[in-house]
JSON list of C-alpha atoms in Angstrom, two decimals:
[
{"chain": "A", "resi": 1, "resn": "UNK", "atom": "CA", "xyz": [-7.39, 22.37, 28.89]},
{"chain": "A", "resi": 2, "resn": "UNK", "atom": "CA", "xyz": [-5.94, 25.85, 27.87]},
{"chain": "A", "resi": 3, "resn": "UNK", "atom": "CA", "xyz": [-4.28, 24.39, 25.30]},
{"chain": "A", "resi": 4, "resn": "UNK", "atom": "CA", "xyz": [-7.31, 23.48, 23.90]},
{"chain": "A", "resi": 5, "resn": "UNK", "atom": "CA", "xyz": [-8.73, 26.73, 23.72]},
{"chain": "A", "resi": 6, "resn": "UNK", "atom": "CA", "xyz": [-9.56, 28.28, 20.65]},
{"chain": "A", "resi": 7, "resn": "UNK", "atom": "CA", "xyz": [-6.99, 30.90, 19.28]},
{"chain": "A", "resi": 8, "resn": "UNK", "atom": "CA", "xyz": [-7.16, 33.65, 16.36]},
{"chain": "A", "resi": 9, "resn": "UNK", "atom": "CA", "xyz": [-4.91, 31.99, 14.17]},
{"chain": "A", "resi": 10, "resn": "UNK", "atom": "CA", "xyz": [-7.75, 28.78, 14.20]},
{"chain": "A", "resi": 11, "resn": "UNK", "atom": "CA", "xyz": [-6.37, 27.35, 16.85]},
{"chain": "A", "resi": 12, "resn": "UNK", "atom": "CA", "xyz": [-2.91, 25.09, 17.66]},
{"chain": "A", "resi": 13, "resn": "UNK", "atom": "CA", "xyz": [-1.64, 23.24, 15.01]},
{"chain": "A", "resi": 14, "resn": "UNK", "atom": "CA", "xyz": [0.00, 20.77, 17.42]},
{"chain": "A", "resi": 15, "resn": "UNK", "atom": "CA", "xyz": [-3.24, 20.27, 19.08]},
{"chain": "A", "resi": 16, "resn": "UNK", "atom": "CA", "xyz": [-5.05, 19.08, 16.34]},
{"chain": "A", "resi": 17, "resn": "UNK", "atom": "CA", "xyz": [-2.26, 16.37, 15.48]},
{"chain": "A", "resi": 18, "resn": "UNK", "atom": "CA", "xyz": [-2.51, 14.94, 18.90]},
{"chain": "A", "resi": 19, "resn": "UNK", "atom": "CA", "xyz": [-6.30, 14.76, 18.88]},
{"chain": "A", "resi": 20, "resn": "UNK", "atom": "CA", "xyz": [-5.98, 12.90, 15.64]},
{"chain": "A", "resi": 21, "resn": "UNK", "atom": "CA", "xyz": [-3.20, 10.49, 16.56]},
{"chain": "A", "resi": 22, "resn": "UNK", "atom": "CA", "xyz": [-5.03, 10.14, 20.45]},
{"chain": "A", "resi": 23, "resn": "UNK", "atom": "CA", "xyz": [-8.23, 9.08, 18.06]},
{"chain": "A", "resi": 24, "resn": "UNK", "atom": "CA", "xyz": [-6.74, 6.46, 16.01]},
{"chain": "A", "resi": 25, "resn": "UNK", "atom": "CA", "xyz": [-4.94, 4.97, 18.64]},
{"chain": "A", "resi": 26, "resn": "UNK", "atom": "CA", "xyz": [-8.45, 5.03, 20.58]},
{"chain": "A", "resi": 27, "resn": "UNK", "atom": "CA", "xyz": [-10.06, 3.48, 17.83]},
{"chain": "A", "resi": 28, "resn": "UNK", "atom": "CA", "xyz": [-7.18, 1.01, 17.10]},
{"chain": "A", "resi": 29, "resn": "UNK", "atom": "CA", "xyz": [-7.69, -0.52, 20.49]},
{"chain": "A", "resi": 30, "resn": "UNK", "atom": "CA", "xyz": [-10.93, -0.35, 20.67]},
{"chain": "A", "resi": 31, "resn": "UNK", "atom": "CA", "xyz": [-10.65, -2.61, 17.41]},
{"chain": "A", "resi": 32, "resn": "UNK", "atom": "CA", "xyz": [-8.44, -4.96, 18.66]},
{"chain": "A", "resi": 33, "resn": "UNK", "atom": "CA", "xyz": [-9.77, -5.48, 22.02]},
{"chain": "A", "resi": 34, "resn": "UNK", "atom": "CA", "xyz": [-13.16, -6.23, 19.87]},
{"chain": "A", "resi": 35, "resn": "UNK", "atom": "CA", "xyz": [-11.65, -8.47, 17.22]},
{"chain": "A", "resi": 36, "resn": "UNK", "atom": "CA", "xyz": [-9.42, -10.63, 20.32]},
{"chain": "A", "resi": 37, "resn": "UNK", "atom": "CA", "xyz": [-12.78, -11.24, 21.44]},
{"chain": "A", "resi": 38, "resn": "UNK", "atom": "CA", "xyz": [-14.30, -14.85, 20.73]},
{"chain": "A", "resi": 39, "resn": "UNK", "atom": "CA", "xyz": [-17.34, -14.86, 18.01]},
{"chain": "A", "resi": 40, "resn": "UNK", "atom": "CA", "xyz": [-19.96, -15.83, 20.50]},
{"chain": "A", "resi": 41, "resn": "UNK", "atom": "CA", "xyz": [-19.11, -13.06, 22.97]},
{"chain": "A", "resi": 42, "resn": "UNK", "atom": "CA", "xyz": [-18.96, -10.42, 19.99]},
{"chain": "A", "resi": 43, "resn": "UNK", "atom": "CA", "xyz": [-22.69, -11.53, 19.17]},
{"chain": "A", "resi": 44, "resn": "UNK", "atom": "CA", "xyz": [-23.53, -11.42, 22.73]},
{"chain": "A", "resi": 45, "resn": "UNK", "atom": "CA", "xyz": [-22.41, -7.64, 22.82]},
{"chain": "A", "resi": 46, "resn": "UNK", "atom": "CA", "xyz": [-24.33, -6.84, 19.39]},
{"chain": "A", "resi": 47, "resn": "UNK", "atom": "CA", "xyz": [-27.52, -8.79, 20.54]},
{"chain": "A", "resi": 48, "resn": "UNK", "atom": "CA", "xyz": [-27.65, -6.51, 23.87]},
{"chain": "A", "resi": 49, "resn": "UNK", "atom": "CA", "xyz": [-26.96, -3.15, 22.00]},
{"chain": "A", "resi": 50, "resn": "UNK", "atom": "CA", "xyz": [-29.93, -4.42, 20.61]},
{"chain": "A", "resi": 51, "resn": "UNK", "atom": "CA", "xyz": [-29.62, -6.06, 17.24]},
{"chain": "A", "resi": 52, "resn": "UNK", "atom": "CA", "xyz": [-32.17, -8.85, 16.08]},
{"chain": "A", "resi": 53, "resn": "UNK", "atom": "CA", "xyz": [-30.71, -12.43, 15.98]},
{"chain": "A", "resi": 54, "resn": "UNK", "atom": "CA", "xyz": [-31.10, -12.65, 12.29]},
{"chain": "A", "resi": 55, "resn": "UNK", "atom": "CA", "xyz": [-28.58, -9.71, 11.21]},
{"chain": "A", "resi": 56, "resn": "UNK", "atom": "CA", "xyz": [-25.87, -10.60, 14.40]},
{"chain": "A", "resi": 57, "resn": "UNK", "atom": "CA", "xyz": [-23.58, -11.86, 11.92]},
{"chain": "A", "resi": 58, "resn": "UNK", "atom": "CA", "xyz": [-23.93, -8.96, 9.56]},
{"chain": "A", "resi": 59, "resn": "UNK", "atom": "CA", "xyz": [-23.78, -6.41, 11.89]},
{"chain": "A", "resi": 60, "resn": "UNK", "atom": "CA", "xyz": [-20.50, -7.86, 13.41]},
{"chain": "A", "resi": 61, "resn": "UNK", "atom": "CA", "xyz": [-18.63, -8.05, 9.62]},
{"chain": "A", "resi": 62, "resn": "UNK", "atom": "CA", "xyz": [-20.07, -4.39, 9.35]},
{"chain": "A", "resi": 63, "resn": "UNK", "atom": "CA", "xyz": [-18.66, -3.03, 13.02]},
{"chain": "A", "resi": 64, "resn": "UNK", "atom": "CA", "xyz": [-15.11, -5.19, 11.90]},
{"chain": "A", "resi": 65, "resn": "UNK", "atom": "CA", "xyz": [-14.94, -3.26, 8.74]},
{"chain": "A", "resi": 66, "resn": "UNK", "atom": "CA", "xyz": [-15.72, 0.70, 10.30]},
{"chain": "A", "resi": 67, "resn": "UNK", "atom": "CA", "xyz": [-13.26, -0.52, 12.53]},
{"chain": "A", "resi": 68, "resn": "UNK", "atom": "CA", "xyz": [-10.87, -0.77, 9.80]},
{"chain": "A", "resi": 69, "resn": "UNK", "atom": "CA", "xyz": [-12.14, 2.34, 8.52]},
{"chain": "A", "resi": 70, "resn": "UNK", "atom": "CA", "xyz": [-10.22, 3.91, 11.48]},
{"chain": "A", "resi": 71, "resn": "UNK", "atom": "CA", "xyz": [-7.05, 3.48, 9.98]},
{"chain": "A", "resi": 72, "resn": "UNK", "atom": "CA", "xyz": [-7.35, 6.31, 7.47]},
{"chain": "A", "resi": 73, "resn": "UNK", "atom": "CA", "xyz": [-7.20, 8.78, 10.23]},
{"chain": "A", "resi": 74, "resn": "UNK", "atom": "CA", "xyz": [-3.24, 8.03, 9.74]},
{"chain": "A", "resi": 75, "resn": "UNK", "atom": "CA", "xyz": [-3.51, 9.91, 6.18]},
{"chain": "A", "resi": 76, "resn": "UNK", "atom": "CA", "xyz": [-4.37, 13.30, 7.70]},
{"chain": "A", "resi": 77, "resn": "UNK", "atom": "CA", "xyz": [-2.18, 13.06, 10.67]},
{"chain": "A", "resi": 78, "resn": "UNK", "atom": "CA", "xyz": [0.66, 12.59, 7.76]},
{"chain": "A", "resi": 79, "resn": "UNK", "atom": "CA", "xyz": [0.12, 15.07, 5.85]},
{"chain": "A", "resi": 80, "resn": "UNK", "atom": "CA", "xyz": [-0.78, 17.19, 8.79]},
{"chain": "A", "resi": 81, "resn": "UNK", "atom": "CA", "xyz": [2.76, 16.32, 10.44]},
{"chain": "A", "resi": 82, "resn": "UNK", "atom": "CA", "xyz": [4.97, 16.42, 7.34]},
{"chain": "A", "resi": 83, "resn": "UNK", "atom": "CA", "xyz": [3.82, 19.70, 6.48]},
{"chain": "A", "resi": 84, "resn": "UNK", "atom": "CA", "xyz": [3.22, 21.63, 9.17]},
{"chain": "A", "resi": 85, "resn": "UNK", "atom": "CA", "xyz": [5.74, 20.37, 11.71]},
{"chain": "A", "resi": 86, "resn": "UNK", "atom": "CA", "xyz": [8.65, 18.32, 8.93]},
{"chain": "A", "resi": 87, "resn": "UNK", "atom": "CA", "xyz": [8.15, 21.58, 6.72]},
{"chain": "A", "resi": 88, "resn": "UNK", "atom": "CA", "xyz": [7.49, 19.39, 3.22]},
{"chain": "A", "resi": 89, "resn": "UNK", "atom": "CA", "xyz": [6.24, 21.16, 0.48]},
{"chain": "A", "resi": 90, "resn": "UNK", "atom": "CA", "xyz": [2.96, 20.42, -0.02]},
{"chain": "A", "resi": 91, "resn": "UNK", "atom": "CA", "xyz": [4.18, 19.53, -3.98]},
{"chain": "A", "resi": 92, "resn": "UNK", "atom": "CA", "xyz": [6.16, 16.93, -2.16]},
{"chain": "A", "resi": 93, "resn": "UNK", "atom": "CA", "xyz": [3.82, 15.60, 0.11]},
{"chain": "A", "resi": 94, "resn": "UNK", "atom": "CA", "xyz": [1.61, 15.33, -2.81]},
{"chain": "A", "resi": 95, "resn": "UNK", "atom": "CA", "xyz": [3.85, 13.01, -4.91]},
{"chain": "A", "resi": 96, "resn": "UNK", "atom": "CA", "xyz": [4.42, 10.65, -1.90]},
{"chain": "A", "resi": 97, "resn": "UNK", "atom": "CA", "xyz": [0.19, 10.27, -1.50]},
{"chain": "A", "resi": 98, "resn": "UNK", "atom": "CA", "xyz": [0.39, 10.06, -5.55]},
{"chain": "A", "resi": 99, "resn": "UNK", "atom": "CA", "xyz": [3.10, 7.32, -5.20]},
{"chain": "A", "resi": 100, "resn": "UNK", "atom": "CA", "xyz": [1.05, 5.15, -2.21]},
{"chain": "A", "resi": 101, "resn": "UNK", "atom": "CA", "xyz": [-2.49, 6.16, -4.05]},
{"chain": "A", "resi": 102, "resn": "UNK", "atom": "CA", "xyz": [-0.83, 4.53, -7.63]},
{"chain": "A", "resi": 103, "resn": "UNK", "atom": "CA", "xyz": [0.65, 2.00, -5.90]},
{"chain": "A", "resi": 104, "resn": "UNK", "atom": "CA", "xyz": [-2.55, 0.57, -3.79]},
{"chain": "A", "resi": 105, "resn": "UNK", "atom": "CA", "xyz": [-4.89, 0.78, -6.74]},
{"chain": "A", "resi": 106, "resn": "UNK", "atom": "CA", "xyz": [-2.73, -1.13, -8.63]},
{"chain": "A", "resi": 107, "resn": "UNK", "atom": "CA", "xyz": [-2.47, -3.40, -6.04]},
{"chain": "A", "resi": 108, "resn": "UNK", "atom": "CA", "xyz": [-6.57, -3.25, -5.77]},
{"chain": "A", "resi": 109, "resn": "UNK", "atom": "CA", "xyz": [-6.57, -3.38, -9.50]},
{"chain": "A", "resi": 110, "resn": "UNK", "atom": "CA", "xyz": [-4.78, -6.55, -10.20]},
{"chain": "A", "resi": 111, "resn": "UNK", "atom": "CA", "xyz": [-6.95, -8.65, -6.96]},
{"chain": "A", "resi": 112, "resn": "UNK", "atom": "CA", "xyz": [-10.36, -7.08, -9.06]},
{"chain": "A", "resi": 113, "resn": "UNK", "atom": "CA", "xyz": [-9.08, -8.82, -12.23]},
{"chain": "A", "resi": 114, "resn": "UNK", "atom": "CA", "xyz": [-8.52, -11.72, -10.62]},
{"chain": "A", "resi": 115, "resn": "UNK", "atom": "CA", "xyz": [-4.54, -11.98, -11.38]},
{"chain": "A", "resi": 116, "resn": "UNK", "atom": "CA", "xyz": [-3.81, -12.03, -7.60]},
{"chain": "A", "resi": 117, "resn": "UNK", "atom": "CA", "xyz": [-5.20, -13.19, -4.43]},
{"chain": "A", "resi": 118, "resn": "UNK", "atom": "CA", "xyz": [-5.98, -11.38, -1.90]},
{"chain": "A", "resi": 119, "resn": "UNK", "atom": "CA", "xyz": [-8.95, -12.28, 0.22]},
{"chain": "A", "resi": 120, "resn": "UNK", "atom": "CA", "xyz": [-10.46, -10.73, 2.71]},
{"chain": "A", "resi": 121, "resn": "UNK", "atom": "CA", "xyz": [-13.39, -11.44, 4.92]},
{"chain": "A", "resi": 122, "resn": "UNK", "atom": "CA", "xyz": [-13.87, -7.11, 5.10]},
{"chain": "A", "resi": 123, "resn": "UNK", "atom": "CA", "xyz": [-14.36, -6.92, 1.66]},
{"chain": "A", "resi": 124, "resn": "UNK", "atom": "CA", "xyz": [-18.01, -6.32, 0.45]},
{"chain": "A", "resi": 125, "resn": "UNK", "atom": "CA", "xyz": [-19.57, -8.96, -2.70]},
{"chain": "A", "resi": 126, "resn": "UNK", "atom": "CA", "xyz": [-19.77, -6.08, -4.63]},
{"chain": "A", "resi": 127, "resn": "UNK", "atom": "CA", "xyz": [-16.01, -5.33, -3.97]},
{"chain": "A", "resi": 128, "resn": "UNK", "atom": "CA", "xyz": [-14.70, -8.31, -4.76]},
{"chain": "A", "resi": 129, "resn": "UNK", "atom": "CA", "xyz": [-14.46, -7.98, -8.38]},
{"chain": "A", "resi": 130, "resn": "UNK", "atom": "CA", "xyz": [-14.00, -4.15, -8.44]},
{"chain": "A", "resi": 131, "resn": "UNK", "atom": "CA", "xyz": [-11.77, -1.53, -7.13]},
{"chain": "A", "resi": 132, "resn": "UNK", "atom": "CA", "xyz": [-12.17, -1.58, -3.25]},
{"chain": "A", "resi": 133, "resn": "UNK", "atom": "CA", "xyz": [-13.09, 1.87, -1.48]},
{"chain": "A", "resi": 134, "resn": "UNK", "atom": "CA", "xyz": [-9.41, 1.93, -0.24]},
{"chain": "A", "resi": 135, "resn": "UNK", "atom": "CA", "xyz": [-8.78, 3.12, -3.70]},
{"chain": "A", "resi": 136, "resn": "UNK", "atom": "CA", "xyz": [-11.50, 5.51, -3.57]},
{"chain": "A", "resi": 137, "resn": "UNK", "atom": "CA", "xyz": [-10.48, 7.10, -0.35]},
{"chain": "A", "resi": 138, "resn": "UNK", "atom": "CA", "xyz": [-6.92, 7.17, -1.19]},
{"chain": "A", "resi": 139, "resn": "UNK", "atom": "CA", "xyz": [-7.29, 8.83, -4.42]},
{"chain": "A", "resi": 140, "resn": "UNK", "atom": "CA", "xyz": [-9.86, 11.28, -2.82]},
{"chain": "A", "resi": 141, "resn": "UNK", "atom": "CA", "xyz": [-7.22, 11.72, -0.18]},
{"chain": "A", "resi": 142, "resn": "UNK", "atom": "CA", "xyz": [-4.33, 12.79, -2.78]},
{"chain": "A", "resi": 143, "resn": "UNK", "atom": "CA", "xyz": [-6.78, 15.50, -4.16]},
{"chain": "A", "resi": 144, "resn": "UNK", "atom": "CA", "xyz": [-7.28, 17.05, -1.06]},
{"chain": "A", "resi": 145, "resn": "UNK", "atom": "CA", "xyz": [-3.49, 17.06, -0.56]},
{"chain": "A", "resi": 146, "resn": "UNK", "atom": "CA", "xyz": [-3.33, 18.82, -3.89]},
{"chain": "A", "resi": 147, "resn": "UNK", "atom": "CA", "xyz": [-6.36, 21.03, -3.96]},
{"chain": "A", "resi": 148, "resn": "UNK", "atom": "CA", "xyz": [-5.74, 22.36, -0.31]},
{"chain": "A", "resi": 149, "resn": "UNK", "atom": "CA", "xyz": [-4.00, 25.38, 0.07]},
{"chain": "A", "resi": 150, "resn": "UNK", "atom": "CA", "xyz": [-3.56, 24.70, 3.67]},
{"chain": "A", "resi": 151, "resn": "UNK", "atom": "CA", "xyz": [-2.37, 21.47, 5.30]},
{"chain": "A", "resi": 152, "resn": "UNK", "atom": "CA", "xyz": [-5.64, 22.17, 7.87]},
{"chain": "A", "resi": 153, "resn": "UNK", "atom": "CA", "xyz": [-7.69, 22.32, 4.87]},
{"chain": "A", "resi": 154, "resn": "UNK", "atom": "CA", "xyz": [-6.94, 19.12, 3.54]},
{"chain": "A", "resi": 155, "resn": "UNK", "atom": "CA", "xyz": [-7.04, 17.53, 7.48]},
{"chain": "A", "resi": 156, "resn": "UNK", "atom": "CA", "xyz": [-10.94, 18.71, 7.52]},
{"chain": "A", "resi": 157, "resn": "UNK", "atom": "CA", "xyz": [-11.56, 17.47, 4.15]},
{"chain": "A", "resi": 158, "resn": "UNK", "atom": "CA", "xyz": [-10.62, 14.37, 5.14]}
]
């Protein structure tokens, strides 16, 4: 664990990129060892954390989708690796997240107007006529890029 100790320079840069990466590939199979599971023993587990029978079903679609959520730990540990240990510019590392932000909300864009379908059972009602928060986070995600004068600044922002 001395690696892990804290150092003047606020702390290793390597160590934060393997916490991150160790995270999301935590979370990724906690994920999929939740999702293999069958429906009925997924309810089981949500009825004995203690959830009332009536929101089971809701609570599951919820858990699915923070699940998914986990997946934007990869942006940070991008950045955070093409800058610090690639050496990118951060001016170039912000035109690649401007290139996959402009490219997913268009994406996002054309299933909200309807002209292509993508359906998904982790979309929200409310998302499934307007920009999904993909679009939100990966925009937000681009800014921080940008606005950051340090790669670790953008990684906490995130």
């Amino acid at each position: 664990m001395a690696a892990l100790r804290a150092r003047d320079d606020y702390g290793n840069s390597a160590d934060l990129l393997i916490w991150l990466i160790l995270g999301g590939l935590l979370l990724q199979v906690v994920a999929q060892c939740f999702l293999f599971l069958e429906r009925k023993q997924r309810a089981q587990i949500v009825q004995a954390a203690g959830v009332a029978r009536g929101r089971v079903a809701r609570t599951i679609r919820e858990i699915e989708r923070k699940l998914f959520h986990g997946v934007g730990l990869a942006a940070p540990a991008l950045y955070y690796h093409l800058s610090k240990h690639r050496g990118w510019p951060r001016r170039t590392c912000f035109f690649l997240f401007a290139a996959i932000t402009a490219a997913g909300v268009a994406v996002d864009a054309l299933r909200a107007a309807g002209l292509i379908n993508i359906e998904s059972p982790l979309l929200r009602v409310a998302e499934k006529r307007r920009l999904s928060g993909c679009s939100f986070f990966a925009g937000g995600t681009t800014l921080a890029v940008r606005l950051a004068r340090r790669p670790a600044g953008a990684v906490v922002a995130l």
